[in-house]
Short mmCIF file of C-alpha atoms in Angstrom, two decimals:
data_model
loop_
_atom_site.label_atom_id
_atom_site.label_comp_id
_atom_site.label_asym_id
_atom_site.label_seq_id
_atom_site.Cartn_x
_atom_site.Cartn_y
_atom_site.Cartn_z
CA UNK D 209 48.24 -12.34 -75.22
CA UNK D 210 49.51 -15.78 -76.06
CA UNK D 211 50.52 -17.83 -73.31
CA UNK D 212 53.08 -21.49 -73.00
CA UNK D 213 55.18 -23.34 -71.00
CA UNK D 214 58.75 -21.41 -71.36
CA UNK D 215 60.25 -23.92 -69.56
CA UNK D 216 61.34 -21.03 -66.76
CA UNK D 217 62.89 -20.91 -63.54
CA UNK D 218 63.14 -18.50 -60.63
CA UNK D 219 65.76 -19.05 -58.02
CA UNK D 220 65.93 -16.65 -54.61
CA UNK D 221 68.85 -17.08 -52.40
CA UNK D 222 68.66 -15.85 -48.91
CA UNK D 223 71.10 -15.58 -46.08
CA UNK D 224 69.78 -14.74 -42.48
CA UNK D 225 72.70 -12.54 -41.69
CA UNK D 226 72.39 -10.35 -44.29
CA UNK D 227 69.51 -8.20 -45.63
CA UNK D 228 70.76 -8.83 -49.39
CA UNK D 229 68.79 -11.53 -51.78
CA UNK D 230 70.07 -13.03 -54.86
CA UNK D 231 67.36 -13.39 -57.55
CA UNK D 232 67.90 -15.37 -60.70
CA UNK D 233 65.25 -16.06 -63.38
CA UNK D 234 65.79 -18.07 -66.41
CA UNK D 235 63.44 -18.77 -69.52
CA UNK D 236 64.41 -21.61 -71.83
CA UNK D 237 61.88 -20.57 -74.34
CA UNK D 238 61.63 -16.28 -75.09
CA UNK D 239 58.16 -15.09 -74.01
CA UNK D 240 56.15 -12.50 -77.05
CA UNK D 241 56.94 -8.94 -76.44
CA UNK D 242 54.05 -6.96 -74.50
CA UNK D 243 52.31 -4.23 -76.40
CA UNK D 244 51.24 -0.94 -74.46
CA UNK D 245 47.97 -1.23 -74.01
CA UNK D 246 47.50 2.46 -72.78
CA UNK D 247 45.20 5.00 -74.30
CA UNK D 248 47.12 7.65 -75.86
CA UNK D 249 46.59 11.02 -74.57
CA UNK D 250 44.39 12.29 -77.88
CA UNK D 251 42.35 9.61 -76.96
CA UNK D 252 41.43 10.38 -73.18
CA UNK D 253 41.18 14.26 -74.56
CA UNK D 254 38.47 13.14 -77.43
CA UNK D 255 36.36 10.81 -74.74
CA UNK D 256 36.56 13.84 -72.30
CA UNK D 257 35.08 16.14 -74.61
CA UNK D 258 32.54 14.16 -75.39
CA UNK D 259 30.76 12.83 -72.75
CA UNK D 260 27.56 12.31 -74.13
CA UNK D 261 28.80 9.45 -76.76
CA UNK D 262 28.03 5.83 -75.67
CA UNK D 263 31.45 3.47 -76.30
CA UNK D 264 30.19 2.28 -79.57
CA UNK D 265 30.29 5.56 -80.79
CA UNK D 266 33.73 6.40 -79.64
CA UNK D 267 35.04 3.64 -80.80
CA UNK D 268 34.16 4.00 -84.37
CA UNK D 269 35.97 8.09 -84.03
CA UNK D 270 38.65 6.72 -82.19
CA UNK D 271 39.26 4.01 -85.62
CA UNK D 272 39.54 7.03 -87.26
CA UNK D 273 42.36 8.16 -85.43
CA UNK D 274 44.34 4.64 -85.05
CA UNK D 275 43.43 2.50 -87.84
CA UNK D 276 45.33 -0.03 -86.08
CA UNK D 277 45.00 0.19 -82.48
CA UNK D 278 47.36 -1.68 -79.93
CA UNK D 279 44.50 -1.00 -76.90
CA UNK D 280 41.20 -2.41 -77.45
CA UNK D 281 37.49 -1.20 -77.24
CA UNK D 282 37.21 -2.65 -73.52
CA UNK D 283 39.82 -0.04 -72.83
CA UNK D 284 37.86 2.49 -74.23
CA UNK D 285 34.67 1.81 -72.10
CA UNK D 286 36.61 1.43 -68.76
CA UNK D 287 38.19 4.96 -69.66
CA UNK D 288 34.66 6.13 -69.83
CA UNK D 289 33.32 4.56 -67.48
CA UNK D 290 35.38 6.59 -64.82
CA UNK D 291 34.83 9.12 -66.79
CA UNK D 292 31.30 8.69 -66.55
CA UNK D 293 31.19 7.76 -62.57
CA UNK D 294 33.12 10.81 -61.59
CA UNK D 295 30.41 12.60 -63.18
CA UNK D 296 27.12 10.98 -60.91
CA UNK D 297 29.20 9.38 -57.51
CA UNK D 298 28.68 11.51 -54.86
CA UNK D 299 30.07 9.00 -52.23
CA UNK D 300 31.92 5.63 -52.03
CA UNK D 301 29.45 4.12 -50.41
CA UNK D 302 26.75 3.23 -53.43
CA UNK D 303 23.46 3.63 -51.65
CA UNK D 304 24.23 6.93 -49.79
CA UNK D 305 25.81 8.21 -53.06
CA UNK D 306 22.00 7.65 -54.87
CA UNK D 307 20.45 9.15 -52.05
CA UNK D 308 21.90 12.08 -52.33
CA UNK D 309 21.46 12.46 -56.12
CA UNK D 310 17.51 12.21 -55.40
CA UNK D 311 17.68 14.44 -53.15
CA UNK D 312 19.30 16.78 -55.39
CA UNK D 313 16.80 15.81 -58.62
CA UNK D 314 13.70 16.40 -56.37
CA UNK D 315 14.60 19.78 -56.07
CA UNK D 316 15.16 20.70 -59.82
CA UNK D 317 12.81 22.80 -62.14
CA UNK D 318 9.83 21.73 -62.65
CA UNK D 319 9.92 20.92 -65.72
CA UNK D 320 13.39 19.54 -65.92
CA UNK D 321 13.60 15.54 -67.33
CA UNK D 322 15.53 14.82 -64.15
CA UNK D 323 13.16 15.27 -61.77
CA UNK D 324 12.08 12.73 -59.10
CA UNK D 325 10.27 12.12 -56.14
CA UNK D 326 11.37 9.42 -53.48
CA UNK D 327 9.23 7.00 -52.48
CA UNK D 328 9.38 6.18 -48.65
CA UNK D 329 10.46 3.10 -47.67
CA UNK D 330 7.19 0.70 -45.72
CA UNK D 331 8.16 1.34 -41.57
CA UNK D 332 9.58 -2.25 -40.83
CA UNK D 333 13.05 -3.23 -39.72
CA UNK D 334 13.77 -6.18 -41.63
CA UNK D 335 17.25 -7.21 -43.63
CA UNK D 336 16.54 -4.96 -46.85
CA UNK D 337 18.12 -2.20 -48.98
CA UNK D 338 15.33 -0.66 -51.02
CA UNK D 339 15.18 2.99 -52.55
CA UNK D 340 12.46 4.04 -54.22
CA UNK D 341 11.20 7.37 -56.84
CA UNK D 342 8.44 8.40 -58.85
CA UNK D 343 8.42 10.52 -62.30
CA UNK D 344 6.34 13.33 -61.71
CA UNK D 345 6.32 14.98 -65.51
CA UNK D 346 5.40 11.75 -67.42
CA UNK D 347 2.59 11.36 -64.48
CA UNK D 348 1.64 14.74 -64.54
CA UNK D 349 1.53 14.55 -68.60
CA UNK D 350 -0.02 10.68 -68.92
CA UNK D 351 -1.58 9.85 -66.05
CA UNK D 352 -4.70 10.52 -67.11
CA UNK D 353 -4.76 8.25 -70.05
CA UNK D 354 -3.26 5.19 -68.55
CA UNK D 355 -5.33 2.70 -68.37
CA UNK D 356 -3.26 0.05 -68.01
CA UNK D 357 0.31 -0.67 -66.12
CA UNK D 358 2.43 -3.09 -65.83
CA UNK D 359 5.29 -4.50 -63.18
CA UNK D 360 8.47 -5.79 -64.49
CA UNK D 361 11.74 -6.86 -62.35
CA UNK D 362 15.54 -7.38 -63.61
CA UNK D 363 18.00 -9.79 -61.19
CA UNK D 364 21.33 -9.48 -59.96
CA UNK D 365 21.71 -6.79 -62.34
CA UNK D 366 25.15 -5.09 -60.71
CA UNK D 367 27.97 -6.87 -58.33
CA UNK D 368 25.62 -5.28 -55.14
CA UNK D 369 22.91 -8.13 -55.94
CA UNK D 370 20.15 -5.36 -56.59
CA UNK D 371 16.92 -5.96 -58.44
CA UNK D 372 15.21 -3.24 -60.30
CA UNK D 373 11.37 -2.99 -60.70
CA UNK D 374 9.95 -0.79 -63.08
CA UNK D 375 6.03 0.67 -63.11
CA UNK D 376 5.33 1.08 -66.81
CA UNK D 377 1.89 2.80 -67.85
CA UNK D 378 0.76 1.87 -71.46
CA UNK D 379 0.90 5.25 -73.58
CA UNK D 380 -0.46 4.48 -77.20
CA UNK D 381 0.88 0.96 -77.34
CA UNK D 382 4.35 2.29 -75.92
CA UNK D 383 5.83 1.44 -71.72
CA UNK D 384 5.82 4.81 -70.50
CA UNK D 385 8.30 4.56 -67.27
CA UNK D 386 6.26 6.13 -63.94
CA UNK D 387 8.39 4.77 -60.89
CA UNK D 388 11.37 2.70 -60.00
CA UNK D 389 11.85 0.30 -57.14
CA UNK D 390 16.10 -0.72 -56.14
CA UNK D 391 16.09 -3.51 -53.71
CA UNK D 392 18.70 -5.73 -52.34
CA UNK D 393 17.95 -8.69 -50.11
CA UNK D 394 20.28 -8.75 -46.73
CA UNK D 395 18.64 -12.31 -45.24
CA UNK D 396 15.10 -10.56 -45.42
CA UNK D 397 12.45 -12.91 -44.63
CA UNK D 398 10.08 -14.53 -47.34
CA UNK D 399 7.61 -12.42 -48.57
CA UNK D 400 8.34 -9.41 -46.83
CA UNK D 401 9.58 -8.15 -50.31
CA UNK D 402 5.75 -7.51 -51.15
CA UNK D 403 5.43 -4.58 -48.86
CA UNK D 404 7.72 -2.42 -50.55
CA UNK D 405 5.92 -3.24 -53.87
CA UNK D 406 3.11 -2.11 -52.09
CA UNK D 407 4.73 0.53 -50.92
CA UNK D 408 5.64 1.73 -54.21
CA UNK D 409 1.68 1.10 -55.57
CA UNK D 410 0.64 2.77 -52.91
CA UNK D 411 2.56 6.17 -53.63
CA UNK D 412 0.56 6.18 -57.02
CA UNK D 413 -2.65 5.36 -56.16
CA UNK D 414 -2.57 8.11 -53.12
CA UNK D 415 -0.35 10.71 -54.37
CA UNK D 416 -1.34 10.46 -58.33
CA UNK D 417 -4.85 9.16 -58.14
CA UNK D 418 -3.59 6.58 -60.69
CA UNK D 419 -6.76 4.49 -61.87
CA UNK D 420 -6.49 2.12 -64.40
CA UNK D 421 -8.65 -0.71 -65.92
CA UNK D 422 -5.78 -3.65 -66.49
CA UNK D 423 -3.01 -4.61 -64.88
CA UNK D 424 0.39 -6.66 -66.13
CA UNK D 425 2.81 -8.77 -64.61
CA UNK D 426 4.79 -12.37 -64.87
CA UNK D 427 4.02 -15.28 -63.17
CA UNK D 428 5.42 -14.28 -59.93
CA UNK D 429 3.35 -14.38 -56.89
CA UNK D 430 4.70 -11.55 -55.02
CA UNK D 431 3.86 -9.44 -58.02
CA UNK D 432 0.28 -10.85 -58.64
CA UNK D 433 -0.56 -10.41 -54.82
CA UNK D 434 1.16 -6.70 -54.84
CA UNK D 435 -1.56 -5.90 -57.92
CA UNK D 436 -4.21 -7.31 -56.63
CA UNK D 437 -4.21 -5.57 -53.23
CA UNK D 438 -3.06 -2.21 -54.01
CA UNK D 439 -4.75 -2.21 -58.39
CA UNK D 440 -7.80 -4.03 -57.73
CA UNK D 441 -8.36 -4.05 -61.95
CA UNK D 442 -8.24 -7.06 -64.04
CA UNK D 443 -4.90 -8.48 -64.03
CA UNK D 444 -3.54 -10.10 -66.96
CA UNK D 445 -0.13 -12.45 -66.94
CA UNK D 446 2.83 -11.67 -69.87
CA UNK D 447 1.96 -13.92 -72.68
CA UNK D 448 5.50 -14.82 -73.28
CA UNK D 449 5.80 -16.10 -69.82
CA UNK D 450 2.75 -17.83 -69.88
CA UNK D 451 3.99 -19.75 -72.81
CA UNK D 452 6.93 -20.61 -71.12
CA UNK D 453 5.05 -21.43 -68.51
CA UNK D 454 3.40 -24.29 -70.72
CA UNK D 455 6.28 -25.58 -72.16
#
């Protein structure tokens, strides 16, 4: 919505022997009408009934519906976002809430897509938040042929200040995801990060046998150090980071 100087004033008058207030407001210049911005009940019915379209894809049905919207596609997406929260939150508090939903994914079929396995956390008392899981079908139906994994990190990547590593095994030129590592630094020391990426190594090289010939990573240390002590294979640096590395 547009915005200007209107050239307003409000005025409160106040007596302290009365509980009454005089309130006066004045505009010079008339301010744009606001537009209703809500979603209109046809739309929170057709995102309800279909959870399993991403935003983009509502959005082009819902066009259908209003050619000429007055509520926007961010509207859209935070409708289905709590939409889509209510569905996986089991509690306010974000890290018990995930605990629980691994708890209740390890215990799913067998063969279900869902199914994890947590990963303990390394026995030290330091300042860090770290869960950790496993895939056991694409182990179970891969591991064999991996010869070659690779570690790769995303920062800051929610309002929490978690980073997400992922353990990718290299299925017929495609990442094949094995195991995830969530970790948020609380004033940890310096490389104490390491021992919950070996941590997480260590799961797969004792619980899946996991054997492979090459290893992959970026330039950072903690990584290269992590590979080398728990994948003792040939480790190889990201080409793309080793150019920027150059430059």
């Amino acid at each position: 919505m547009d915005t200007f100087d209107c050239d307003g004033w409000l005025t409160i008058w106040a007596c302290p022997d009365s509980d009454s207030f005089f309130v006066r407001i004045r505009h010079a210049k008339q301010h744009i009408s606001y537009c209703c911005i809500e979603l209109p009940e046809d739309v929170h019915n057709y995102i309800k009934a279909n959870p399993k379209l991403h935003v983009p894809q509502l959005w082009i049905e819902i066009l259908k519906m209003h050619p000429e919207p007055d509520f926007t596609q961010k509207s859209v997406y935070n409708f289905w976002l709590k939409q889509y929260q209510e569905e996986w939150k089991r509690d306010e508090d974000e890290v018990k809430s995930a605990k629980i939903l691994l708890e209740e994914f390890r215990n799913t079929p067998a063969l279900s897509p869902y199914l994890v396995e947590p990963i303990p956390r390394p026995e030290v008392d330091d300042g860090f938040t770290a869960l950790a899981f496993s895939l056991p079908n694409p182990i179970r139906k891969w591991g064999g042929k991996i010869q070659e994994v690779a570690l790769d990190s995303a920062w800051n990547t929610n309002k929490s200040r978690f980073e997400g590593y992922a353990l990718l095994g290299e299925v017929y030129g495609l990442g094949c995801p094995l195991g995830y590592l969530l970790i948020q630094s609380n004033e940890g020391e310096p490389g104490e990060k390491e021992k919950y990426l070996r941590k997480l190594l260590e799961h797969f090289c004792t619980t899946w046998e996991l054997r492979v010939l090459k290893t992959l990573s970026n330039k950072d240390i903690t990584e290269i150090n992590t590979f080398l002590a728990e994948l003792p294979a040939k480790h190889q640096l990201c080409f793309w980071h080793c150019l920027c590395a150059i430059k």
